Tab-separated table of C-alpha atoms in Angstrom:
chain	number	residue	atom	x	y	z
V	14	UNK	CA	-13.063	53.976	14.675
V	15	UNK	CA	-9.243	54.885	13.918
V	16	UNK	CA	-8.435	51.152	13.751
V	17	UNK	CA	-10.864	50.527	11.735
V	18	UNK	CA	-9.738	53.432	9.386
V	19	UNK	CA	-6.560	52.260	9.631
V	20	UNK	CA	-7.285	48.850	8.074
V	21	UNK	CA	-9.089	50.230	5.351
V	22	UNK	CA	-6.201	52.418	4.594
V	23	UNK	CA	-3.733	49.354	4.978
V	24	UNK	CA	-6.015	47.505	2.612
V	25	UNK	CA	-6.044	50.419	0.067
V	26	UNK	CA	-2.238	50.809	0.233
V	27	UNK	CA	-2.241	46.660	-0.199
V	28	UNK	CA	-4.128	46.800	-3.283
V	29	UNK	CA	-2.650	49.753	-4.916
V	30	UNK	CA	0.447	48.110	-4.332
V	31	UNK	CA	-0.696	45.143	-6.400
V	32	UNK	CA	-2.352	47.306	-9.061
V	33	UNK	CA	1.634	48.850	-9.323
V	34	UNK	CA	2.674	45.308	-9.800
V	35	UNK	CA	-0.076	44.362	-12.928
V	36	UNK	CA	0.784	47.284	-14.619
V	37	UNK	CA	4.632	47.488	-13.972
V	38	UNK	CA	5.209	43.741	-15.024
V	39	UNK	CA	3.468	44.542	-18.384
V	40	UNK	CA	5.464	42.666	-21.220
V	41	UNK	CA	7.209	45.145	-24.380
V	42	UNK	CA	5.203	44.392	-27.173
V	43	UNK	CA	6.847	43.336	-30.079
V	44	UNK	CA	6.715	45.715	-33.335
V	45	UNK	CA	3.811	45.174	-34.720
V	46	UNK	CA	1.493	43.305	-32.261
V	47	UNK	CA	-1.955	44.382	-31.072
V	48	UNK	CA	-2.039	46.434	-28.148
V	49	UNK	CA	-5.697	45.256	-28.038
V	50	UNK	CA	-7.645	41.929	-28.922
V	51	UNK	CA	-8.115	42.105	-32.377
V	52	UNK	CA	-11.268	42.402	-33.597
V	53	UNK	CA	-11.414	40.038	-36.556
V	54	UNK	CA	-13.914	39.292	-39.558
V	55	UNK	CA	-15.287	35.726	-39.752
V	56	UNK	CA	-12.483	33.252	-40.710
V	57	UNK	CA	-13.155	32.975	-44.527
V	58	UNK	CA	-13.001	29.611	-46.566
V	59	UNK	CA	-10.590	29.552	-49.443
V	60	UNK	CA	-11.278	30.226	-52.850
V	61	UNK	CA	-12.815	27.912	-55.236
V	62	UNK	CA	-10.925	29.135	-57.952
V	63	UNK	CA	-7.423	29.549	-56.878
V	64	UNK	CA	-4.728	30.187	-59.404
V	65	UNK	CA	-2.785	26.866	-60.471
V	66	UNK	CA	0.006	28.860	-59.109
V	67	UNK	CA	-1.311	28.822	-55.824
V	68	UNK	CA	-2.700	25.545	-55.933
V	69	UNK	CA	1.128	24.638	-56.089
V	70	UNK	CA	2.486	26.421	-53.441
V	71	UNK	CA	-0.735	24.859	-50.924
V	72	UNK	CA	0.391	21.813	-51.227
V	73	UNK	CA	4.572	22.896	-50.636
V	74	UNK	CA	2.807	24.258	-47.580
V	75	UNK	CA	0.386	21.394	-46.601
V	76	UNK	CA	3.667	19.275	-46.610
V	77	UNK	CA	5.030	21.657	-44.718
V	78	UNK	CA	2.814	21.326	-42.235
V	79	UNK	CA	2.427	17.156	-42.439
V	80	UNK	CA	6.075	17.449	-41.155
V	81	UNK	CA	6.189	20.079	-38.170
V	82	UNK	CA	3.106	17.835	-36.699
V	83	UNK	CA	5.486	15.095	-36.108
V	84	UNK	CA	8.330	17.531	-35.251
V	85	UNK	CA	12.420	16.496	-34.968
V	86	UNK	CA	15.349	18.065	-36.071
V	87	UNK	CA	15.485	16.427	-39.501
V	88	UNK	CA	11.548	17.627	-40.294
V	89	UNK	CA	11.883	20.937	-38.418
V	90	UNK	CA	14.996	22.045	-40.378
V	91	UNK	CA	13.603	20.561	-43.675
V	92	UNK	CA	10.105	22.914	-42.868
V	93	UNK	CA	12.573	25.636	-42.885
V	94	UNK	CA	14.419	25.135	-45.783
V	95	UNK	CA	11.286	24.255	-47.899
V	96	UNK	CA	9.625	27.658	-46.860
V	97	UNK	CA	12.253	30.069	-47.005
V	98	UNK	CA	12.980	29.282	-50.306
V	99	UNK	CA	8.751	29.502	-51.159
V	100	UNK	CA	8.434	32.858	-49.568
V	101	UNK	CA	11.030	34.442	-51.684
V	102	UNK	CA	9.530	33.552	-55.024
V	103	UNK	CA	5.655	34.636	-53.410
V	104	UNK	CA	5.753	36.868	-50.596
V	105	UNK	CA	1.840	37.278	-50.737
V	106	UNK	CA	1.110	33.331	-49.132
V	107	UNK	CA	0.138	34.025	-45.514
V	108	UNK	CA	-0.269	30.549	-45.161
V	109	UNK	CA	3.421	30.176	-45.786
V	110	UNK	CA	4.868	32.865	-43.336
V	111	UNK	CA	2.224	30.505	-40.533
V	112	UNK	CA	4.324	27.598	-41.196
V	113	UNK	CA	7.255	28.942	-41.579
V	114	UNK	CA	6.864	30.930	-37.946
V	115	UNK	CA	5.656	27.857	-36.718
V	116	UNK	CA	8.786	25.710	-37.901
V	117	UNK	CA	10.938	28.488	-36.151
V	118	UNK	CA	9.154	28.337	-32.831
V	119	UNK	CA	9.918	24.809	-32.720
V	120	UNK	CA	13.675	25.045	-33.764
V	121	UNK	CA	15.200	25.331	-30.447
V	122	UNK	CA	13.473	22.805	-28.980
V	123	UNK	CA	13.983	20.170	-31.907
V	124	UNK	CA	16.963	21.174	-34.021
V	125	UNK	CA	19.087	22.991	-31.367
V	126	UNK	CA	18.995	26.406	-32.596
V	127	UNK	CA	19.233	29.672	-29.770
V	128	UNK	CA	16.120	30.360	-28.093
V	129	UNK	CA	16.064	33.850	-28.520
V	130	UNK	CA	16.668	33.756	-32.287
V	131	UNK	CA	13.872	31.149	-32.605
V	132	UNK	CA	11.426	33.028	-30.891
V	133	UNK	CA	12.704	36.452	-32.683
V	134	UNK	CA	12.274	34.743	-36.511
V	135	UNK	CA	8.600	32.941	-35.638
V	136	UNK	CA	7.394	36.379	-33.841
V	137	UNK	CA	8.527	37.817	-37.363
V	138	UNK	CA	7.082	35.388	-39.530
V	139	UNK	CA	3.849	35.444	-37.410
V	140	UNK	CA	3.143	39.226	-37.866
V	141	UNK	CA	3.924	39.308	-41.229
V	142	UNK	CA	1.524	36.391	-41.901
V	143	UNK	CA	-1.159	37.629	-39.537
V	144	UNK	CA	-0.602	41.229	-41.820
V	145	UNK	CA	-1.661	39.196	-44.797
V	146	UNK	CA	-4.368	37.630	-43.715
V	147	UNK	CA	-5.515	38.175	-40.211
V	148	UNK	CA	-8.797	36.011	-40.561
V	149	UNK	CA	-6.901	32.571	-40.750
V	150	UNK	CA	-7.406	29.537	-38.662
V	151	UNK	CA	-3.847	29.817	-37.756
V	152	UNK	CA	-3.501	33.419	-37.640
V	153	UNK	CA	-6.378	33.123	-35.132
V	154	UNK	CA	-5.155	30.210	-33.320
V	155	UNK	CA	-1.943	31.794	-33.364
V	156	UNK	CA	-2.915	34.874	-31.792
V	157	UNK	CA	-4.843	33.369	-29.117
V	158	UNK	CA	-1.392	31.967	-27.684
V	159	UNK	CA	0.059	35.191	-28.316
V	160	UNK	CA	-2.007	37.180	-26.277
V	161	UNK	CA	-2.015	34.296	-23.381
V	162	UNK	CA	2.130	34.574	-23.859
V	163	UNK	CA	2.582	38.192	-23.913
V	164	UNK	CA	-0.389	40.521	-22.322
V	165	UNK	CA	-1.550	37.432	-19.612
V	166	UNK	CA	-5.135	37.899	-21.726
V	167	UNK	CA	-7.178	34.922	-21.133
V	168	UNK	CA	-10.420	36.451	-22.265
V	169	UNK	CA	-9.081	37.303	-25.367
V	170	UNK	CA	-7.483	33.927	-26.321
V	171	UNK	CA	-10.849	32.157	-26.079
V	172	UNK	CA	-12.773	35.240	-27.357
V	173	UNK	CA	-10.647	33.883	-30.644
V	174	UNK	CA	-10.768	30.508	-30.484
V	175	UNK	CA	-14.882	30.662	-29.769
V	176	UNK	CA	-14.685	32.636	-33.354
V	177	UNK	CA	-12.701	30.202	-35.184
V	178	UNK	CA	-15.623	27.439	-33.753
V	179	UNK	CA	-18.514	29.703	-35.442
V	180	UNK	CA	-17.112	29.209	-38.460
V	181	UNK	CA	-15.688	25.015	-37.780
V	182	UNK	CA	-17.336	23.675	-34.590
V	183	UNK	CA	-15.886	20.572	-35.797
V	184	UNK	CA	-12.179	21.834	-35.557
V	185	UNK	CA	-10.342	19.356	-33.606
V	186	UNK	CA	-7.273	20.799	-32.583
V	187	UNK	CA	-9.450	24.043	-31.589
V	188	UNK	CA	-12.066	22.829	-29.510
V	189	UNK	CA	-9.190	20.855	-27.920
V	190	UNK	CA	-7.358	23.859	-27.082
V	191	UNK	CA	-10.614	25.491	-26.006
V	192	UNK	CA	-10.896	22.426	-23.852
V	193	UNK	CA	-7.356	23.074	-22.257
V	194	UNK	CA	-8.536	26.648	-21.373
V	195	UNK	CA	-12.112	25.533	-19.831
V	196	UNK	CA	-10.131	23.145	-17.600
V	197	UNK	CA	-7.407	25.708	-16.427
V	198	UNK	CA	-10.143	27.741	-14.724
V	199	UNK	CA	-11.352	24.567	-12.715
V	200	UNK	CA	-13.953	23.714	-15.076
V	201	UNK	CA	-13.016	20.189	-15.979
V	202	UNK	CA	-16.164	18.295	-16.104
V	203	UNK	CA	-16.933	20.695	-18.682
V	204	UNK	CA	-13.498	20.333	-20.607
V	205	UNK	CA	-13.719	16.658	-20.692
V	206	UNK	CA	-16.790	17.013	-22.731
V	207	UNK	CA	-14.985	19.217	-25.065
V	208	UNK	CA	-12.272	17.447	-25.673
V	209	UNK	CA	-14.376	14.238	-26.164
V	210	UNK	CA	-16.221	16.066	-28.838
V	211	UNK	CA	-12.552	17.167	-30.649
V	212	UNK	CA	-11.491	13.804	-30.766
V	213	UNK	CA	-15.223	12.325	-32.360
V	214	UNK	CA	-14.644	14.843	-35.056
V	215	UNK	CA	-10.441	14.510	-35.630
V	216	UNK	CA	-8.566	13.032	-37.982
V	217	UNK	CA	-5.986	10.208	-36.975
V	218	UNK	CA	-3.281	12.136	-36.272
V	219	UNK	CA	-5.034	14.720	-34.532
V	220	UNK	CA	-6.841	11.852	-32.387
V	221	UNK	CA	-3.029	10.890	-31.537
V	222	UNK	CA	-2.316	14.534	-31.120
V	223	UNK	CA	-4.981	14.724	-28.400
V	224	UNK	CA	-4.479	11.233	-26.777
V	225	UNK	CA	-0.656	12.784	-26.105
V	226	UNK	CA	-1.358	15.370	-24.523
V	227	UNK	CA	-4.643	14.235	-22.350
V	228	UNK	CA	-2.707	13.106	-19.340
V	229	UNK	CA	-1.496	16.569	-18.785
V	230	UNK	CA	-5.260	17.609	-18.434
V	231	UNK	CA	-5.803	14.810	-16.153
V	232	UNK	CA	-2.554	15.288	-13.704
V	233	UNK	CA	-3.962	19.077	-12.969
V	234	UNK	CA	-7.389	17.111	-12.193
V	235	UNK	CA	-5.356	15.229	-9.865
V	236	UNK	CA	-7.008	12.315	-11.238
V	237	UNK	CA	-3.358	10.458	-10.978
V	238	UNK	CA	-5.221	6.808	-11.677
V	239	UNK	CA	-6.296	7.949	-15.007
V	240	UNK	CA	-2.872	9.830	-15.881
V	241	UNK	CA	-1.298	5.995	-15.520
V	242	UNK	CA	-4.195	4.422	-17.337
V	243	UNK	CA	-4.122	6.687	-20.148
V	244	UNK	CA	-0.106	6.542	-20.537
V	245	UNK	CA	-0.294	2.469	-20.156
V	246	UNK	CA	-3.006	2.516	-23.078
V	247	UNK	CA	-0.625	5.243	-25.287
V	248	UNK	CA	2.430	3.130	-24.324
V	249	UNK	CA	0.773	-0.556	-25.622
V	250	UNK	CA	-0.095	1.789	-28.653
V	251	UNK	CA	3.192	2.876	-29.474
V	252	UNK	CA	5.103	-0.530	-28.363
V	253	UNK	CA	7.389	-1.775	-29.351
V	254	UNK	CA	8.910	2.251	-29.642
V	255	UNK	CA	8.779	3.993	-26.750
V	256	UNK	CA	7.255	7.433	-26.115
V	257	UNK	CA	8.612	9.457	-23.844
V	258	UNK	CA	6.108	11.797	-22.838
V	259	UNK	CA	3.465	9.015	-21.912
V	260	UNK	CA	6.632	7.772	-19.219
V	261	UNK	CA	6.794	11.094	-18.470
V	262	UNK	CA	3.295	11.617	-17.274
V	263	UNK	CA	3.126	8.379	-15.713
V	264	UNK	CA	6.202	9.507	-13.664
V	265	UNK	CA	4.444	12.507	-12.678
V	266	UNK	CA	1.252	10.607	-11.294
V	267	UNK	CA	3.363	8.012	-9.454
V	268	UNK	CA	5.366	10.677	-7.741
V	269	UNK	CA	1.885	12.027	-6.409
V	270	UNK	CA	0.813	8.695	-5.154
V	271	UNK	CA	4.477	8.578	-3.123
V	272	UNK	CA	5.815	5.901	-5.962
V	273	UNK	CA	9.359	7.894	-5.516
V	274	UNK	CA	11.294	4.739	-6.918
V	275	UNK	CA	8.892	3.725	-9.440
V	276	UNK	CA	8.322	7.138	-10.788
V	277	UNK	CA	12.136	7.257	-10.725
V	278	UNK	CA	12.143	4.187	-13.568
V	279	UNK	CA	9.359	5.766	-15.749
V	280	UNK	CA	11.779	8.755	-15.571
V	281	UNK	CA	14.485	7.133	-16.802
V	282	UNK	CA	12.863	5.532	-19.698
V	283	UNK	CA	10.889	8.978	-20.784
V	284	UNK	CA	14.853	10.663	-21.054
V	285	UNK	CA	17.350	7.603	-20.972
V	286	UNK	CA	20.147	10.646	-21.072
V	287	UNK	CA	21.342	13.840	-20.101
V	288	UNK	CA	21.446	15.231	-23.757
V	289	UNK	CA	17.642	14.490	-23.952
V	290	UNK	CA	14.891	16.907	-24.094
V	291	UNK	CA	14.892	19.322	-21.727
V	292	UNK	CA	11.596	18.668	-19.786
V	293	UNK	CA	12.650	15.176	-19.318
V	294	UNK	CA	15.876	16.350	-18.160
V	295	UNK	CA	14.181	18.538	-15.624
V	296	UNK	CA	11.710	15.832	-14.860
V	297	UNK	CA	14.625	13.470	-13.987
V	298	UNK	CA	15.595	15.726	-12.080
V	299	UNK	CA	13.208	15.871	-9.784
V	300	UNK	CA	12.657	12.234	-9.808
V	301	UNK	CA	16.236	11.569	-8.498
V	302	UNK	CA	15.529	14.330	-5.470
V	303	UNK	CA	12.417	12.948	-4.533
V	304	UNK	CA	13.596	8.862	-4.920
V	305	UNK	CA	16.323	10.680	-2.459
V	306	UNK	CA	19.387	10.073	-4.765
V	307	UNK	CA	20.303	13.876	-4.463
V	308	UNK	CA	23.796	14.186	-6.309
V	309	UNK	CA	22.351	12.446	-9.550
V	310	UNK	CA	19.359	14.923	-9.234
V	311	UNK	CA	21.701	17.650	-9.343
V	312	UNK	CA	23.644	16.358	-11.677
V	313	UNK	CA	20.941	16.794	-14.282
V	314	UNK	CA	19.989	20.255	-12.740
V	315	UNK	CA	23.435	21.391	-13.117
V	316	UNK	CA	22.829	19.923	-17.334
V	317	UNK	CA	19.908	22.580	-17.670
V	318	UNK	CA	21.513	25.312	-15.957
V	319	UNK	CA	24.223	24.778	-18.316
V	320	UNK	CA	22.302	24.976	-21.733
V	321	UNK	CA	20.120	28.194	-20.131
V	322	UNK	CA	23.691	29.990	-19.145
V	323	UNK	CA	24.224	28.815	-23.607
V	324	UNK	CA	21.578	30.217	-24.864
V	325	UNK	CA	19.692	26.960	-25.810
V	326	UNK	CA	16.230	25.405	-25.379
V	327	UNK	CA	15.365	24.542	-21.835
V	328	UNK	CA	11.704	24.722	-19.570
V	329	UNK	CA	12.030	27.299	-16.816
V	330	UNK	CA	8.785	25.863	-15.514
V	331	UNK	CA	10.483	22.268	-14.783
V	332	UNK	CA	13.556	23.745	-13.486
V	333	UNK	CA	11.800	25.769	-10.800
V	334	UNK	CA	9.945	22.262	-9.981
V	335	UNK	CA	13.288	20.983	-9.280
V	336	UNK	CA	14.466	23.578	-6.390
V	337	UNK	CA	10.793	22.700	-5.204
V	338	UNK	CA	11.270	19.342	-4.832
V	339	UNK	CA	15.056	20.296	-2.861
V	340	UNK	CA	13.196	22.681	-0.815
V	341	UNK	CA	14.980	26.037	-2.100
V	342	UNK	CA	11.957	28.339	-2.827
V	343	UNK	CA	13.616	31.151	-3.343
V	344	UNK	CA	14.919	29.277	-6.290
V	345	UNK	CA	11.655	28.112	-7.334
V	346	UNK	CA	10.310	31.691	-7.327
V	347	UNK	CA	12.942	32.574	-8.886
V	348	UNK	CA	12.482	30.817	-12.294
V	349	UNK	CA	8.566	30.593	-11.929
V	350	UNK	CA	9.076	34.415	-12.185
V	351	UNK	CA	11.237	33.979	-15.180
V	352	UNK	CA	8.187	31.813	-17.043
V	353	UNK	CA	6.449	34.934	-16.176
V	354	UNK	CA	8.399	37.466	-17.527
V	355	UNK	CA	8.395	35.035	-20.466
V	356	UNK	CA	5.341	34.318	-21.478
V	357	UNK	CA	3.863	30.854	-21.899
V	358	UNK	CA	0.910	29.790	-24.316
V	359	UNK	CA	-1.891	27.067	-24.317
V	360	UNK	CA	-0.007	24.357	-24.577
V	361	UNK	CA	2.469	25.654	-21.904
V	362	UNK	CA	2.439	25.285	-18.161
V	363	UNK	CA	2.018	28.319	-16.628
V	364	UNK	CA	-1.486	28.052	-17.520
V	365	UNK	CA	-1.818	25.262	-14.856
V	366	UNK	CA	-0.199	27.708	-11.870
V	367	UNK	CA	-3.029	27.030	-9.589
V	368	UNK	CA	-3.928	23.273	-10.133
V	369	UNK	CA	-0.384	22.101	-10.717
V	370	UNK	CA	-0.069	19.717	-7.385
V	371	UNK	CA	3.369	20.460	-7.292
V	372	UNK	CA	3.557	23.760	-5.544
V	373	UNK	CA	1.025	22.535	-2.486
V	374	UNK	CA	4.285	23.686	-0.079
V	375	UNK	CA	4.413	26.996	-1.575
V	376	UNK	CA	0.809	28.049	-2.082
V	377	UNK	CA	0.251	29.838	0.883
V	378	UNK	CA	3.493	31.888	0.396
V	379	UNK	CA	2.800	35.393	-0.144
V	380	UNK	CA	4.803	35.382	-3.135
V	381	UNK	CA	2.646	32.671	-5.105
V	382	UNK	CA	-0.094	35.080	-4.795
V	383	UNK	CA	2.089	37.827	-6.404
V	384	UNK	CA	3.184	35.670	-8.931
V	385	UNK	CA	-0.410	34.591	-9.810
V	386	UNK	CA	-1.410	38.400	-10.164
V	387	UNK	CA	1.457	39.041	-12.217
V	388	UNK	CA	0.641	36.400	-14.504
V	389	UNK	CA	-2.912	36.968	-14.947
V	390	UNK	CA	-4.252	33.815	-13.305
């Protein structure tokens, strides 16, 4: 009888403990944010009648737009320009303030600019768009990722992309991100389906949009055949220019398989340098370590560490991946726990935590189960 009480008190203690953690690893809030999932009106079509005015400014913005979805650092920084200079003259386009907090979310990533003042100025713009008009397509799309990045709220995130689907069930990019969500809990029969039916209804560049970022899905199936099919067919697509991230995936799947070498040369192709993007970087990374050529590997760790210690753009995610593959864990929990305190969205990878093949030698370490309560998974 004691023992037995004993154990239930243990298992009391064990769960109040990780109660302590949920609620003491609770993000601040930015000024301004919901503290709860917004409840939100049906997303409203545009007026017939807009003033000529207006009409104007739509298409400044619709350009805009045209260029962040084929993002560098001559569109990004052009985005910026464009819209700052719009939102001064008419402070009452919500529209605007979307784009423009979308062009500033990108920034560090495409046109070198600090992380933290990136993510400051597109919080900003967000809030003040989503102030304007909360009812948006992107102001509900946008706060779906915000409430994945900040309060770990899954339910909420596809409580408001299922709204924006009422309204367009033919929304591409939504019901592709809806897909990404349904296949993150393990559901990925069901996902597929989805995301077949987003790219039957998308435009061109949206069907390219999807197509890029379908191995991804795939890889956290561990369906590594079809990652490599799908990044030969996008890499015949795009040839004779090369696309990195199809390489990149590919890279990923052969490492699975035990390619080490091979995934080593799709590496090298996806991010032909050290000053490339910083996933690649990280992904090179741990392509070097696992081919067994250790120095180069940290070579290009050391690269990353560098820009974090700077300020700039880099993928905490990767970089733990790469004291995974050198078998430093405490490393590896160490900057998973930073994507944590963080925040990731849809199109991030924290969101994969539990199918992402690459932490198989860590999943049975009491801290991956902490870390997957403190990130909501």
């Amino acid at each position: 009888m004691k023992t037995k009480v004993t154990k239930i008190i243990t298992t009391c203690i064990y769960v109040l403990l990780y109660v302590g953690l949920a609620f003491t690893q609770q993000k601040e809030l930015p000024p301004g944010f919901p503290v709860d999932c917004p409840t939100i009106n049906t997303v409203t079509k545009k007026e017939a009648n807009n003033p000529s005015t207006r009409i104007s400014s739509d298409l400044l913005v619709n350009k805009a737009a045209a260029m962040l979805n084929q993002p560098s650092k001559e569109t990004v920084l052009s985005a910026i320009d464009s819209l700052e200079k719009y939102v001064k003259i008419d402070s009452t386009n919500a529209e605007a303030f979307y784009q423009l907090s979308s062009a500033y979310s990108l920034a560090p990533r495409y046109a070198s600019m600090l992380k933290k003042t990136g993510e400051e100025k597109s919080m900003f713009y967000f809030l003040k768009a989503f102030s304007l008009n909360p009812n948006s397509v992107n102001g509900l799309r946008g706060m779906a990722n915000r409430m994945i990045e900040f309060k770990n709220d899954y339910a909420c995130a596809q409580k408001l992309l299922l709204q924006i689907l009422e309204s367009e069930p033919t929304n591409a990019r939504i019901l592709f991100e809806y897909a990404i969500l349904v296949a993150s809990q393990n559901r990925f029969n069901e996902a597929y389906q989805i995301r077949e039916a987003s790219l039957s209804s998308a435009d061109s560049l949206t069907k390219l949009f999807i197509h890029n970022n379908s191995s991804r899905m795939h890889y956290m199936a561990h369906d590594y055949d079809r990652v490599i099919e799908n990044s030969d067919s996008m890499i015949a697509f795009y040839y004779p220019k090369t696309r990195g991230i199809h390489h990149f995936y590919k890279a990923l799947a052969l490492a699975e398989q035990g390619k080490f070498e091979q995934a080593l040369a799709e590496s090298k192709i996806a991010t032909p340098s050290l000053e490339g993007d910083a996933g690649g970087v990280a992904n090179l990374a741990r392509a070097y370590i696992l081919a067994s050529d250790i120095d180069n590997g940290k070579l290009a760790l050391q690269e990353l560490l560098n820009r974090y210690k700077s300020g700039e753009h880099v993928v905490k995610y990767q970089i733990a991946t790469v004291y995974e593959a050198l078998g430093d864990f405490d490393n590896t929990f160490l900057w998973l726990n930073k994507v944590v305190d963080d925040g990731d969205g849809i199109h991030g990878w924290l969101i994969w935590l539990n199918q992402d093949p690459r932490w198989k030698r860590i999943r049975n370490d009491s801290r991956f189960n902490e870390l997957t309560l403190k990130a909501g998974l």
